[in-house]
Short mmCIF file of the C-alpha atoms (twelve columns), coordinates in Angstrom:
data_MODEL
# 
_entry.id   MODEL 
# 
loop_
_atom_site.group_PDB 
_atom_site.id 
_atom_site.type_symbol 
_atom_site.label_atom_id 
_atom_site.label_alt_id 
_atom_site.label_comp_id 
_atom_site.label_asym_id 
_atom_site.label_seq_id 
_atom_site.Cartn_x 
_atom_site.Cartn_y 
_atom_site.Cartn_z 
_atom_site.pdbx_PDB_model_num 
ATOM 1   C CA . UNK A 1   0.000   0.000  0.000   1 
ATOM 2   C CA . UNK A 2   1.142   3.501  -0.610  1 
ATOM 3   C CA . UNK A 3   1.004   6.063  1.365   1 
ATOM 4   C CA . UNK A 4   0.014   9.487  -0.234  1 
ATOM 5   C CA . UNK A 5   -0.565  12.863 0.946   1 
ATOM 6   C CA . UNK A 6   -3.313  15.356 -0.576  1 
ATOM 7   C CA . UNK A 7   -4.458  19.097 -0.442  1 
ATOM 8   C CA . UNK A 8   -7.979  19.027 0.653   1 
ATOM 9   C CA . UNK A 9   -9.886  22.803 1.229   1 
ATOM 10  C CA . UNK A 10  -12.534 22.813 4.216   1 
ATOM 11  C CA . UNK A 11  -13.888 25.954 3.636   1 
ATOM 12  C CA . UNK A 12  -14.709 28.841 0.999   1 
ATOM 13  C CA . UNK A 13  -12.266 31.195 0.702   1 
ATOM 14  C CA . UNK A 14  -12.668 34.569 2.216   1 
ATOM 15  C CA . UNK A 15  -10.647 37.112 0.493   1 
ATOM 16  C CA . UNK A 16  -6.934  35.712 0.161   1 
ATOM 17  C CA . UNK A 17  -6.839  32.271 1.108   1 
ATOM 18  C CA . UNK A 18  -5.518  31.558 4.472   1 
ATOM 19  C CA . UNK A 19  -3.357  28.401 5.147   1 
ATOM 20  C CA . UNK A 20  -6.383  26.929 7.810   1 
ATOM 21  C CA . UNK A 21  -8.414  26.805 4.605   1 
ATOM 22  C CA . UNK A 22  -6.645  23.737 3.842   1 
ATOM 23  C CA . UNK A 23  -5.519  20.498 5.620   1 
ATOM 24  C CA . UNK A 24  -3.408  18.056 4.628   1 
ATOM 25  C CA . UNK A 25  -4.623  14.600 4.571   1 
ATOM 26  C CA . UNK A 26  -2.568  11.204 4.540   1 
ATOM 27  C CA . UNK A 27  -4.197  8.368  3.603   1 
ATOM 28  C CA . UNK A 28  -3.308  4.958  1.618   1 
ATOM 29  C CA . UNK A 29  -4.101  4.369  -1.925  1 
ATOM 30  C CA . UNK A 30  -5.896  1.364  -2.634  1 
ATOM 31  C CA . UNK A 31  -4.317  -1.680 -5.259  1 
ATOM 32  C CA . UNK A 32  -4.450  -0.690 -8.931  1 
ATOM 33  C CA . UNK A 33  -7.367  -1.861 -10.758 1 
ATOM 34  C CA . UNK A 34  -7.267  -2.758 -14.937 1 
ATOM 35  C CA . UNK A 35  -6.797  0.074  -16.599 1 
ATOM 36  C CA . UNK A 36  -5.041  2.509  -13.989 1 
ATOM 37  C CA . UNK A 37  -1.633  4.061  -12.997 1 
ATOM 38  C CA . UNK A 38  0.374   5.058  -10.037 1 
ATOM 39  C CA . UNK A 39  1.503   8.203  -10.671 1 
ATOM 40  C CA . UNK A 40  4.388   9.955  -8.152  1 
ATOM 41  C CA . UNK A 41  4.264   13.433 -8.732  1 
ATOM 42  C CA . UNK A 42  7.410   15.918 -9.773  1 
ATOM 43  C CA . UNK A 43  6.218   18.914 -10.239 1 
ATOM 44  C CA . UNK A 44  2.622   20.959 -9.125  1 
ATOM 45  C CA . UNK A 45  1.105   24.238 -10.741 1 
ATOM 46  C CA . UNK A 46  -0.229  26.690 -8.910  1 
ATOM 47  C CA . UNK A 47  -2.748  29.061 -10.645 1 
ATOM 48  C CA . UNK A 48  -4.848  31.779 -10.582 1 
ATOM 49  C CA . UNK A 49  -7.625  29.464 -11.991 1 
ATOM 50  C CA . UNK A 50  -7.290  28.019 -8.414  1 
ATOM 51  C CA . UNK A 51  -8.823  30.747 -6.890  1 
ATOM 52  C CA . UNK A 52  -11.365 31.834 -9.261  1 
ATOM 53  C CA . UNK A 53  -12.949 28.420 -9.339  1 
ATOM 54  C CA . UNK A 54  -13.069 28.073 -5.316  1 
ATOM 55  C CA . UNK A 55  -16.569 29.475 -5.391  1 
ATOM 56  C CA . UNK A 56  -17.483 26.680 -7.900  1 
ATOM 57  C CA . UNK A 57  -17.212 23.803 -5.804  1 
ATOM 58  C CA . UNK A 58  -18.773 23.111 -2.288  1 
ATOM 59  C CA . UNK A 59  -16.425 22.474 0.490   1 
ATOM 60  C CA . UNK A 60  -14.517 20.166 1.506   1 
ATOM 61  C CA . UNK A 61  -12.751 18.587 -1.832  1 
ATOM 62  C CA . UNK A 62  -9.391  17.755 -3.198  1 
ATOM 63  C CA . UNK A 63  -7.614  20.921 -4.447  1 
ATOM 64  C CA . UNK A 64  -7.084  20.452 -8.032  1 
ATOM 65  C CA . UNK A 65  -4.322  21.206 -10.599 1 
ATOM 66  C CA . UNK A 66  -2.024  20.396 -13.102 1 
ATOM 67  C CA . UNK A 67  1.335   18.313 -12.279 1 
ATOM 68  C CA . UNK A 68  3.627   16.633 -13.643 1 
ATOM 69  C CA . UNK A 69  4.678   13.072 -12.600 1 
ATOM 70  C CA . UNK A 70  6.029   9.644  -13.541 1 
ATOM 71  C CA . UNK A 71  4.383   6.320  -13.390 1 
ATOM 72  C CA . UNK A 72  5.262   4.081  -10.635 1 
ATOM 73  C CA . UNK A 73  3.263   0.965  -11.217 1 
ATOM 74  C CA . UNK A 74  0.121   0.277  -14.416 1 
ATOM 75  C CA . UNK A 75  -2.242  -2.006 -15.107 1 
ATOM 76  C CA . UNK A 76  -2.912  -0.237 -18.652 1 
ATOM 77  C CA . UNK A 77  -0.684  -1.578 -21.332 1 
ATOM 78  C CA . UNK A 78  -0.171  2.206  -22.942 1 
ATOM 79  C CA . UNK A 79  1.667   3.565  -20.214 1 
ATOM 80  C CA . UNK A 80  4.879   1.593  -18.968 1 
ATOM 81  C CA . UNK A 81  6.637   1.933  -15.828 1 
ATOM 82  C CA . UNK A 82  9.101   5.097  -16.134 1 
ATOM 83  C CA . UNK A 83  6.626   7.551  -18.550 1 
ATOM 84  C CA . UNK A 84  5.924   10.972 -17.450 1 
ATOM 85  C CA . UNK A 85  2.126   11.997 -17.744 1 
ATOM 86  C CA . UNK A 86  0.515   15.417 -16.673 1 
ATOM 87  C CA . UNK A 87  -2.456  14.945 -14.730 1 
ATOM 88  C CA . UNK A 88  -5.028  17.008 -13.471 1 
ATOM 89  C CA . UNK A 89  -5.125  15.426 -9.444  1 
ATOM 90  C CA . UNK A 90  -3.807  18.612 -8.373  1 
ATOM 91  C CA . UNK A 91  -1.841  19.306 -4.953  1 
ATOM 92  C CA . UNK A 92  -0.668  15.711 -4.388  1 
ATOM 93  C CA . UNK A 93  2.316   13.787 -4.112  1 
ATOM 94  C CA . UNK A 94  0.875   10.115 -5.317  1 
ATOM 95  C CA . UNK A 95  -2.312  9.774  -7.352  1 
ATOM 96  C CA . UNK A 96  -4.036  6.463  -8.562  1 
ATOM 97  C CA . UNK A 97  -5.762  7.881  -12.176 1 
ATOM 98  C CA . UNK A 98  -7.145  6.056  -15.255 1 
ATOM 99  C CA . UNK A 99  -6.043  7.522  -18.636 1 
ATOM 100 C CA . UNK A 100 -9.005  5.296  -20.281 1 
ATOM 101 C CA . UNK A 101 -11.842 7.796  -18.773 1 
ATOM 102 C CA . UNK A 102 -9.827  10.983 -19.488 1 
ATOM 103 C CA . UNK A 103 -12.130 13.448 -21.163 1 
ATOM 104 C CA . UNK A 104 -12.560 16.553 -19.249 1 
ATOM 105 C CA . UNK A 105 -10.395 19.130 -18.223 1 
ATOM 106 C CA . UNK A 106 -11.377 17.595 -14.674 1 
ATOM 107 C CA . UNK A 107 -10.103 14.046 -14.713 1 
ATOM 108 C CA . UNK A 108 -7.362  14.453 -18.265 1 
ATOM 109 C CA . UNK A 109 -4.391  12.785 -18.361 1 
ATOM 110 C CA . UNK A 110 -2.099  12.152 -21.222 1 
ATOM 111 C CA . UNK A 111 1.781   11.459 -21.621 1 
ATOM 112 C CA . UNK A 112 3.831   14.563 -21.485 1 
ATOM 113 C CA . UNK A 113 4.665   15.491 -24.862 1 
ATOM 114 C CA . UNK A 114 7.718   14.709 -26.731 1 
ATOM 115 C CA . UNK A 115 9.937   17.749 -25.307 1 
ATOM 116 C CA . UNK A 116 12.725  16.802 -27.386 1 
ATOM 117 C CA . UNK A 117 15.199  17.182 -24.393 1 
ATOM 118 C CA . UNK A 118 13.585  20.070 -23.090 1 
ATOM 119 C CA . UNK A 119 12.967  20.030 -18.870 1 
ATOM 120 C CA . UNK A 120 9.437   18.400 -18.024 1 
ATOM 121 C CA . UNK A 121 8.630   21.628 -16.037 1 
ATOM 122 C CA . UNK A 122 7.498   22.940 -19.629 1 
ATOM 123 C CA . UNK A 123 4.440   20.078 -19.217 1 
ATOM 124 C CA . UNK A 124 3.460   22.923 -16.770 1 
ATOM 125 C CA . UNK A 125 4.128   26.160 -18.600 1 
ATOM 126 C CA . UNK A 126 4.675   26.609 -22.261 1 
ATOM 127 C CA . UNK A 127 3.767   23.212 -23.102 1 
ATOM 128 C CA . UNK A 128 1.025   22.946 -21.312 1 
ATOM 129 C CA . UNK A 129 -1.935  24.168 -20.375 1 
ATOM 130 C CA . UNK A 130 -0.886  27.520 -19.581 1 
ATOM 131 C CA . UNK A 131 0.863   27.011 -23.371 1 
ATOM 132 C CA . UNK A 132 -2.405  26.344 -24.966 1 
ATOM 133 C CA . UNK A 133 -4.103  29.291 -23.174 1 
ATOM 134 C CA . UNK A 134 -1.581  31.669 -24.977 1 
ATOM 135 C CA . UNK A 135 -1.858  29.768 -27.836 1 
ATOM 136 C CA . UNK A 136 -5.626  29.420 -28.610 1 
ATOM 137 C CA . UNK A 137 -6.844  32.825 -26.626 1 
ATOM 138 C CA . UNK A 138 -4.620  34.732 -28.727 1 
ATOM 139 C CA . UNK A 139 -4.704  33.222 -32.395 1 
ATOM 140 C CA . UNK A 140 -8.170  31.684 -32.265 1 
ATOM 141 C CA . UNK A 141 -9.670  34.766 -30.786 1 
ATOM 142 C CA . UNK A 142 -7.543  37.836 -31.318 1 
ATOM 143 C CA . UNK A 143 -6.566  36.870 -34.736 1 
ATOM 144 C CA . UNK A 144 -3.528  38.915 -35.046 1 
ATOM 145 C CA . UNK A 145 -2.216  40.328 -38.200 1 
ATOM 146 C CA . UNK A 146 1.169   41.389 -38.995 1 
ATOM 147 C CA . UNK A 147 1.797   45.223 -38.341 1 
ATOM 148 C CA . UNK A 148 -1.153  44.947 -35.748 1 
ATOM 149 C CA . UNK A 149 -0.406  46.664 -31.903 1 
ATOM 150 C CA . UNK A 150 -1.250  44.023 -29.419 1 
ATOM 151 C CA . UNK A 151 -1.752  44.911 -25.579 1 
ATOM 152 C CA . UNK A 152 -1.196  42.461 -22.725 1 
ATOM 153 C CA . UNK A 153 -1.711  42.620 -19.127 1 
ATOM 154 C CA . UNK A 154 -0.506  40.380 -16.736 1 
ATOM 155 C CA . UNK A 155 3.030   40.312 -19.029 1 
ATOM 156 C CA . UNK A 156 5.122   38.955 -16.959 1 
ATOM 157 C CA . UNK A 157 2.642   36.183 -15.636 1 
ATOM 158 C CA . UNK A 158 2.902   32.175 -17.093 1 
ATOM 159 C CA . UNK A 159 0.136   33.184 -20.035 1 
ATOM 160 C CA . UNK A 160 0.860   36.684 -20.543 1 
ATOM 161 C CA . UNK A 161 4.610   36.410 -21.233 1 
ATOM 162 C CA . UNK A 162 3.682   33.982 -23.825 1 
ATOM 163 C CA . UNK A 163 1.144   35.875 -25.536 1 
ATOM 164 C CA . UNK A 164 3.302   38.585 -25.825 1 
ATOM 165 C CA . UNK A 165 6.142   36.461 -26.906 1 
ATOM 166 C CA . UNK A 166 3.746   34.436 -29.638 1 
ATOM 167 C CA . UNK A 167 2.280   38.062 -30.785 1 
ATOM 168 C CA . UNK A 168 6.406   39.045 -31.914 1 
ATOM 169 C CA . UNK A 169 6.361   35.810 -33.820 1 
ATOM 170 C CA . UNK A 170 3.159   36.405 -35.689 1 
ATOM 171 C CA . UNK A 171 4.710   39.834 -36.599 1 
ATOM 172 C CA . UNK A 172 2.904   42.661 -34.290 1 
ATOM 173 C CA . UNK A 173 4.310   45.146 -32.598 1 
ATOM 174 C CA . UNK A 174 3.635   44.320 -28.131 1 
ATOM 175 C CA . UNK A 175 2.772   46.201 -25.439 1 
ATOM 176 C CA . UNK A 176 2.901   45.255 -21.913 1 
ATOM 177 C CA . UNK A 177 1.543   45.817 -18.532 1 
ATOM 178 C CA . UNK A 178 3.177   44.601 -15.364 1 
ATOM 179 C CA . UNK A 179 3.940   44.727 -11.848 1 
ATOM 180 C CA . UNK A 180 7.132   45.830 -11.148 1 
ATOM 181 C CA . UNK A 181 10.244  47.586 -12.882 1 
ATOM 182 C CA . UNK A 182 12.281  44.412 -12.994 1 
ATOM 183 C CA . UNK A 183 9.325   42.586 -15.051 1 
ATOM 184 C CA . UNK A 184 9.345   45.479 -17.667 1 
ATOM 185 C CA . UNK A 185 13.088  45.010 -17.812 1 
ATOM 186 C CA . UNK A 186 12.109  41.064 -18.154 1 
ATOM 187 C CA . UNK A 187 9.981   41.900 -20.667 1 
ATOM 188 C CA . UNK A 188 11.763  44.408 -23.080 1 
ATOM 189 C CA . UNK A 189 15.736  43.374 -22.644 1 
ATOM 190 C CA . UNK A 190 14.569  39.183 -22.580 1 
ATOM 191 C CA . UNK A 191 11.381  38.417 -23.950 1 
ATOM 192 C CA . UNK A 192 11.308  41.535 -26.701 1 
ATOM 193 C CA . UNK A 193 8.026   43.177 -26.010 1 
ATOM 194 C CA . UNK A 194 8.159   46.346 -27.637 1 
ATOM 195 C CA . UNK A 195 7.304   48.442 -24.571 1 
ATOM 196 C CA . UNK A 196 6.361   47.190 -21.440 1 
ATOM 197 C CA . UNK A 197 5.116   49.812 -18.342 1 
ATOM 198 C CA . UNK A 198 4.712   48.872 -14.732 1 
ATOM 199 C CA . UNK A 199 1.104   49.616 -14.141 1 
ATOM 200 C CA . UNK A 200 1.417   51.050 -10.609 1 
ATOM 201 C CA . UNK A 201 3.249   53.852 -11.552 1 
ATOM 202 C CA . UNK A 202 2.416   54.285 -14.976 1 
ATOM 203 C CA . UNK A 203 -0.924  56.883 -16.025 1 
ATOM 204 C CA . UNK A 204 -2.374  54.191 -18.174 1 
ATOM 205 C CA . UNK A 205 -4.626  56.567 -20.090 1 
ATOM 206 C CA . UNK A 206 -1.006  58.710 -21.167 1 
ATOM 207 C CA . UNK A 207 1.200   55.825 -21.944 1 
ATOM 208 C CA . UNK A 208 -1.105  54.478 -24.092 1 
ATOM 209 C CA . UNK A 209 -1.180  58.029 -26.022 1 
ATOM 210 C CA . UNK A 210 2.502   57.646 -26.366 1 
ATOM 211 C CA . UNK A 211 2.852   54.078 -26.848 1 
ATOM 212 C CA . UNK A 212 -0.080  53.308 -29.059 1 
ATOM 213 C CA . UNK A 213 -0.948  56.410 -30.823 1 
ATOM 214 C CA . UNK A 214 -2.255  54.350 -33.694 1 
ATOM 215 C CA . UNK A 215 -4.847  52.874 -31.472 1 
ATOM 216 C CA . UNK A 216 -4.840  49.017 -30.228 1 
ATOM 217 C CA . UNK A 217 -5.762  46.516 -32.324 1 
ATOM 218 C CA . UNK A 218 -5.639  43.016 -30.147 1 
ATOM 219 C CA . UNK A 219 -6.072  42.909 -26.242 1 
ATOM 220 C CA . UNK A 220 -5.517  40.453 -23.996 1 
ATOM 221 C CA . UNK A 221 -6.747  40.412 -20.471 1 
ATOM 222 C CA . UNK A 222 -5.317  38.832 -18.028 1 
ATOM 223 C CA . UNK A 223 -6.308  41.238 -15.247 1 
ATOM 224 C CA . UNK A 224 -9.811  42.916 -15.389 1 
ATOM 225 C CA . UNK A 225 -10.349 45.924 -13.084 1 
ATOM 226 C CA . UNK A 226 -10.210 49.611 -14.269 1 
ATOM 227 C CA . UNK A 227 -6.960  49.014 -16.295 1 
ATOM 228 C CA . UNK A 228 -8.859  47.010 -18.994 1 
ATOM 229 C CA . UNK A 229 -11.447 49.682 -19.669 1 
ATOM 230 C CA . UNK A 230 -8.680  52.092 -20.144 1 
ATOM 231 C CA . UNK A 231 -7.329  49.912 -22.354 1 
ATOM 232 C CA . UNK A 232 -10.703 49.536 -24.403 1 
ATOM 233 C CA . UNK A 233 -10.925 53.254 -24.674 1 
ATOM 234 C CA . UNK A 234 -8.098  53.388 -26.774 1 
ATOM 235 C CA . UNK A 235 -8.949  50.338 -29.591 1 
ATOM 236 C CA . UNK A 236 -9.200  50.592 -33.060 1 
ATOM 237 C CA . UNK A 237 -12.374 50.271 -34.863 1 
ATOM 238 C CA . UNK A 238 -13.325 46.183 -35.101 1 
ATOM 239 C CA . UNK A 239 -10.427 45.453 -32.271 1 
ATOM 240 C CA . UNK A 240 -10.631 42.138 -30.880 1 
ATOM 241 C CA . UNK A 241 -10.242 41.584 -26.748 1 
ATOM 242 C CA . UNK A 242 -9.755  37.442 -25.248 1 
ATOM 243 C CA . UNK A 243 -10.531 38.164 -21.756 1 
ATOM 244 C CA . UNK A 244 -8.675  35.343 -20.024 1 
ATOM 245 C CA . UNK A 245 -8.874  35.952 -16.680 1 
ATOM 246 C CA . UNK A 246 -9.720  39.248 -14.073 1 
ATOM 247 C CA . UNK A 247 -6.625  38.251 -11.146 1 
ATOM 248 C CA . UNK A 248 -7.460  41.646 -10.212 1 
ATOM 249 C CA . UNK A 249 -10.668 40.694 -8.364  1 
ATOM 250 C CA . UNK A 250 -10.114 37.193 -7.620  1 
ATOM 251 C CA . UNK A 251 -9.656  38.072 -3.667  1 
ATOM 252 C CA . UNK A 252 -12.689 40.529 -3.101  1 
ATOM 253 C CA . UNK A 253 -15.837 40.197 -1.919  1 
ATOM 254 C CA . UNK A 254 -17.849 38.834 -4.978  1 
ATOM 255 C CA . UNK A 255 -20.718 41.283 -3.343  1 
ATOM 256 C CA . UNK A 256 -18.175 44.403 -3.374  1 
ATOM 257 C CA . UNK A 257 -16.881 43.996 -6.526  1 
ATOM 258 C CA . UNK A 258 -15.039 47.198 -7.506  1 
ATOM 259 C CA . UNK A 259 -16.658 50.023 -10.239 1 
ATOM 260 C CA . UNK A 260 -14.893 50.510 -13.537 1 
ATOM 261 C CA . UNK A 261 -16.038 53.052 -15.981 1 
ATOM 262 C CA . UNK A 262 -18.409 51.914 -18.476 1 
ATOM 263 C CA . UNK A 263 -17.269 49.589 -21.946 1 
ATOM 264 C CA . UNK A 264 -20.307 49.140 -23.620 1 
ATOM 265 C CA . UNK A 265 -20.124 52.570 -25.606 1 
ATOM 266 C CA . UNK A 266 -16.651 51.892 -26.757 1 
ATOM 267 C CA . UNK A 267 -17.579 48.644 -27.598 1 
ATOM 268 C CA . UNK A 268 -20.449 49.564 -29.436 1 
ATOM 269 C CA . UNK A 269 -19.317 52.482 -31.525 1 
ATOM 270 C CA . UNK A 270 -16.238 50.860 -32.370 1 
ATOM 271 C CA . UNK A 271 -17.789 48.002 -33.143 1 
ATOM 272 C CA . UNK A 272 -15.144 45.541 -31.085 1 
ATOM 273 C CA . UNK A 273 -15.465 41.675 -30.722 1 
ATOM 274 C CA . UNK A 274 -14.579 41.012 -26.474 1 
ATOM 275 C CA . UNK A 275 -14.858 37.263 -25.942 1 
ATOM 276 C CA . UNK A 276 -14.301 34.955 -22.936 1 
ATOM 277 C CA . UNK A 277 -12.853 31.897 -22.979 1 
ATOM 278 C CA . UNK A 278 -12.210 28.588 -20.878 1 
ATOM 279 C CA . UNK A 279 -9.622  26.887 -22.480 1 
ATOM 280 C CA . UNK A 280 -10.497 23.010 -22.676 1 
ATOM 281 C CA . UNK A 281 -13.179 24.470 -25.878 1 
ATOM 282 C CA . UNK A 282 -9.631  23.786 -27.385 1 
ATOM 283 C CA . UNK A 283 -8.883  20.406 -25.635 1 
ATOM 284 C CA . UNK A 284 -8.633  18.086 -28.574 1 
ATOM 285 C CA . UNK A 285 -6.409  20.037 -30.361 1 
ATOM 286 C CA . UNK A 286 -3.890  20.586 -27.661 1 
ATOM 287 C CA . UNK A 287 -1.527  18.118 -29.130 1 
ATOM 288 C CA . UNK A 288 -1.336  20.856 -32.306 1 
ATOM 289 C CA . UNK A 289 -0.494  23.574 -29.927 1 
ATOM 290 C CA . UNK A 290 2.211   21.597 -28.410 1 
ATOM 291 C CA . UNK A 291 4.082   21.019 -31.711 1 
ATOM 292 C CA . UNK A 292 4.008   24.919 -32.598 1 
ATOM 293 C CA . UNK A 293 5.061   25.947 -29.114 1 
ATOM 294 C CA . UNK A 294 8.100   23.367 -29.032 1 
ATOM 295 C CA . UNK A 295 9.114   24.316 -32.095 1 
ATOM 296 C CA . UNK A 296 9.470   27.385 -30.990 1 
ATOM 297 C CA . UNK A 297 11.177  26.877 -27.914 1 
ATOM 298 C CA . UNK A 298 14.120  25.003 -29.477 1 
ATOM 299 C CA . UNK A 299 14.172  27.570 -32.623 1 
ATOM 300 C CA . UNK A 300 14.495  30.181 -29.247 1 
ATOM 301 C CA . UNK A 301 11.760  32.151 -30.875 1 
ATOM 302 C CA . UNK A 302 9.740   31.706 -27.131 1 
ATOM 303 C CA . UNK A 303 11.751  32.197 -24.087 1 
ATOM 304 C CA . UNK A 304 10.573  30.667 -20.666 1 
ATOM 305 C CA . UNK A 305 11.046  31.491 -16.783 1 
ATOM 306 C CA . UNK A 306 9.829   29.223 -14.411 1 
ATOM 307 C CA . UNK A 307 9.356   30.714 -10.595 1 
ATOM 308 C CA . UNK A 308 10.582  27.515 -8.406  1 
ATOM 309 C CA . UNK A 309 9.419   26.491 -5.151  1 
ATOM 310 C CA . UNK A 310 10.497  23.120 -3.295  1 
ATOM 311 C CA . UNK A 311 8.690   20.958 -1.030  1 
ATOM 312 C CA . UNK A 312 5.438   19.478 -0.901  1 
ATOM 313 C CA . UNK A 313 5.115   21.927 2.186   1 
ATOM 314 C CA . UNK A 314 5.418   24.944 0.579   1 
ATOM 315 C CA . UNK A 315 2.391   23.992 -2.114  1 
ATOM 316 C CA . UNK A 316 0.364   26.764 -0.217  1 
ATOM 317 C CA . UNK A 317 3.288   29.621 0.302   1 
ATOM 318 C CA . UNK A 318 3.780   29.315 -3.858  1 
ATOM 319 C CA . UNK A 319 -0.106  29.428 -4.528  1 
ATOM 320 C CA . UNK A 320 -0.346  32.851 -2.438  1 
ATOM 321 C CA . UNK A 321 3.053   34.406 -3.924  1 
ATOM 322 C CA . UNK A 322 1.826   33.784 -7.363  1 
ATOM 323 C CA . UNK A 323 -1.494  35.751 -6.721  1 
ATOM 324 C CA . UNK A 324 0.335   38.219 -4.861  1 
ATOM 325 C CA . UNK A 325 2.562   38.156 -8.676  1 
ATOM 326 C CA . UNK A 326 5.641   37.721 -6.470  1 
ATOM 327 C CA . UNK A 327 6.610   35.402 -9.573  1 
ATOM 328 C CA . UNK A 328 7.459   36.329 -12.637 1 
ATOM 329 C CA . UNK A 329 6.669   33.851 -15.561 1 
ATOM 330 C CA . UNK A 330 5.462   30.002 -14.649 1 
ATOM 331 C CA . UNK A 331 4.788   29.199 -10.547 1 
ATOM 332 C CA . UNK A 332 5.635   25.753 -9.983  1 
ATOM 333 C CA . UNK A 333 6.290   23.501 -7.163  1 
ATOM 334 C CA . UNK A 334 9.128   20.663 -7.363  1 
ATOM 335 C CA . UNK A 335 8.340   17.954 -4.920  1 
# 
């Protein structure tokens, strides 16, 4: 029998989550049945997805998540002793999982793709699902054209330092929001955004003047909040916004939400397409994603940066730096 340990939340969370919101439980796996794998995890994601979907679920259950681990012992025939999957078992250091009744987002698990000597810790970043986000929520939605001016906030996060990154390689000229001076430097002297401004110092509504004065074609929204309806203000006729995600309000009372000036008369009398987006509408055609953003990776047309914590321990400490944006690119746990 092994012995496993598990994330499990006991209670809603209640602005940032505190560490009493979760225990963790130890508890012994039972034997493998036909068809399933022993999986002893590597590596663990933490992301802001975490947080958002809290509210979704009713307390207590198994904190979920992408990782990264190798298989320990199988009774299916496709996946040997030794091979890496991802998994979606989430803040765990052994899982028991069937990769015969994988498909959802919720229970998925497929062999890590063929990195082609590239670290595994890109199963959780660029070739992964926070890969695919970039990937999809920028090209499927956005549709950038050469020549275009694409915005991004959240730059220096795991999906926004990709869009940015994939935006340069479709030809468009970037421009990025984050939160600090060294992540602009990140951004501009590493990753080759055009500009890139650090939001809490920056007048939003001026840079962009400066900075854009052709108007925005493509935004990406990583953030929500006041900053994104600046942003809208200054589009181009028929511009195209993939809102991704709103980290900006994750922690606040969903009853207290905060004001932000109005959209709907720049996005009616400029006529702009502003679509959401959950990314497993893409799932069967990660595996195309993953070639293009490998390629790209080994051509060094993408660059990565992967904010490391260690220990099984320190799950929770990583989850509240990253919405705190303490990292800068991927947050990932080695255990």
């Amino acid at each position: 029998m092994v012995k496993a340990r598990k994330y499990v939340v006991k209670r809603q969370f209640d602005g940032v989550p505190k560490r009493d919101d979760f225990e963790i439980v130890q508890y012994e796996l039972p034997s493998l049945r036909n068809g399933e794998i022993l999986v002893k995890t590597e590596w663990v994601s933490v992301d802001p997805y975490q947080r958002a979907y809290n509210r979704k679920y009713p307390t207590p259950y198994d904190q979920f998540g992408f990782l990264v681990g190798v298989v320990e012992d199988t009774k299916n025939p496709k996946y040997s002793i030794g091979t890496r999957v991802v998994t979606h078992k989430g803040w765990c250091d052994y899982s028991i999982v069937n990769p015969n009744e994988s498909s959802t987002m919720i229970n998925i698990v497929y062999k890590l793709p063929e990195l082609k000597g590239l670290s595994p810790i890109h199963g959780l970043s660029s070739v992964g699902m926070v890969g695919v986000t970039a990937y999809f929520g920028l090209l499927e939605i956005c549709q950038p054209k050469a020549g275009e001016t694409v915005v991004v906030t959240g730059a220096a996060g795991a999906v926004g330092s990709l869009v940015g990154q994939i935006a340069k390689i479709k030809g468009c000229r970037v421009i990025g929001f984050a939160g600090s001076d060294d992540k602009v430097d990140w951004l501009q002297n590493t990753l080759g955004f055009d500009k890139a401004y650090n939001y809490k110092t920056a007048n939003i509504n001026e840079t962009l003047k400066i900075a854009a004065p052709n108007g925005v074609d493509c935004y990406f929204d990583n953030v929500g909040g006041e900053i994104s309806s600046i942003i809208m203000s200054h589009m181009n006729h028929f511009g195209r916004v993939s809102v991704c995600g709103s980290i900006s309000a994750y922690n606040d009372d969903v009853s207290q939400l905060p004001r932000v000036p109005l959209l709907q008369f720049d996005i009616t009398m400029k006529q702009l397409k502003v679509e959401g987006f959950l990314v497993h509408r893409w799932l069967t055609r990660w595996s195309e994603a993953f070639v293009d953003l490998t390629k790209w990776l080994l051509e060094g047309k993408l660059k990565t940066n992967e904010h490391i914590t260690e220990g099984f321990d320190k799950i929770y400490d990583a989850f509240i730096g990253m919405l705190a944006g303490e990292n800068t690119g991927k947050a990932v746990v080695k255990i």
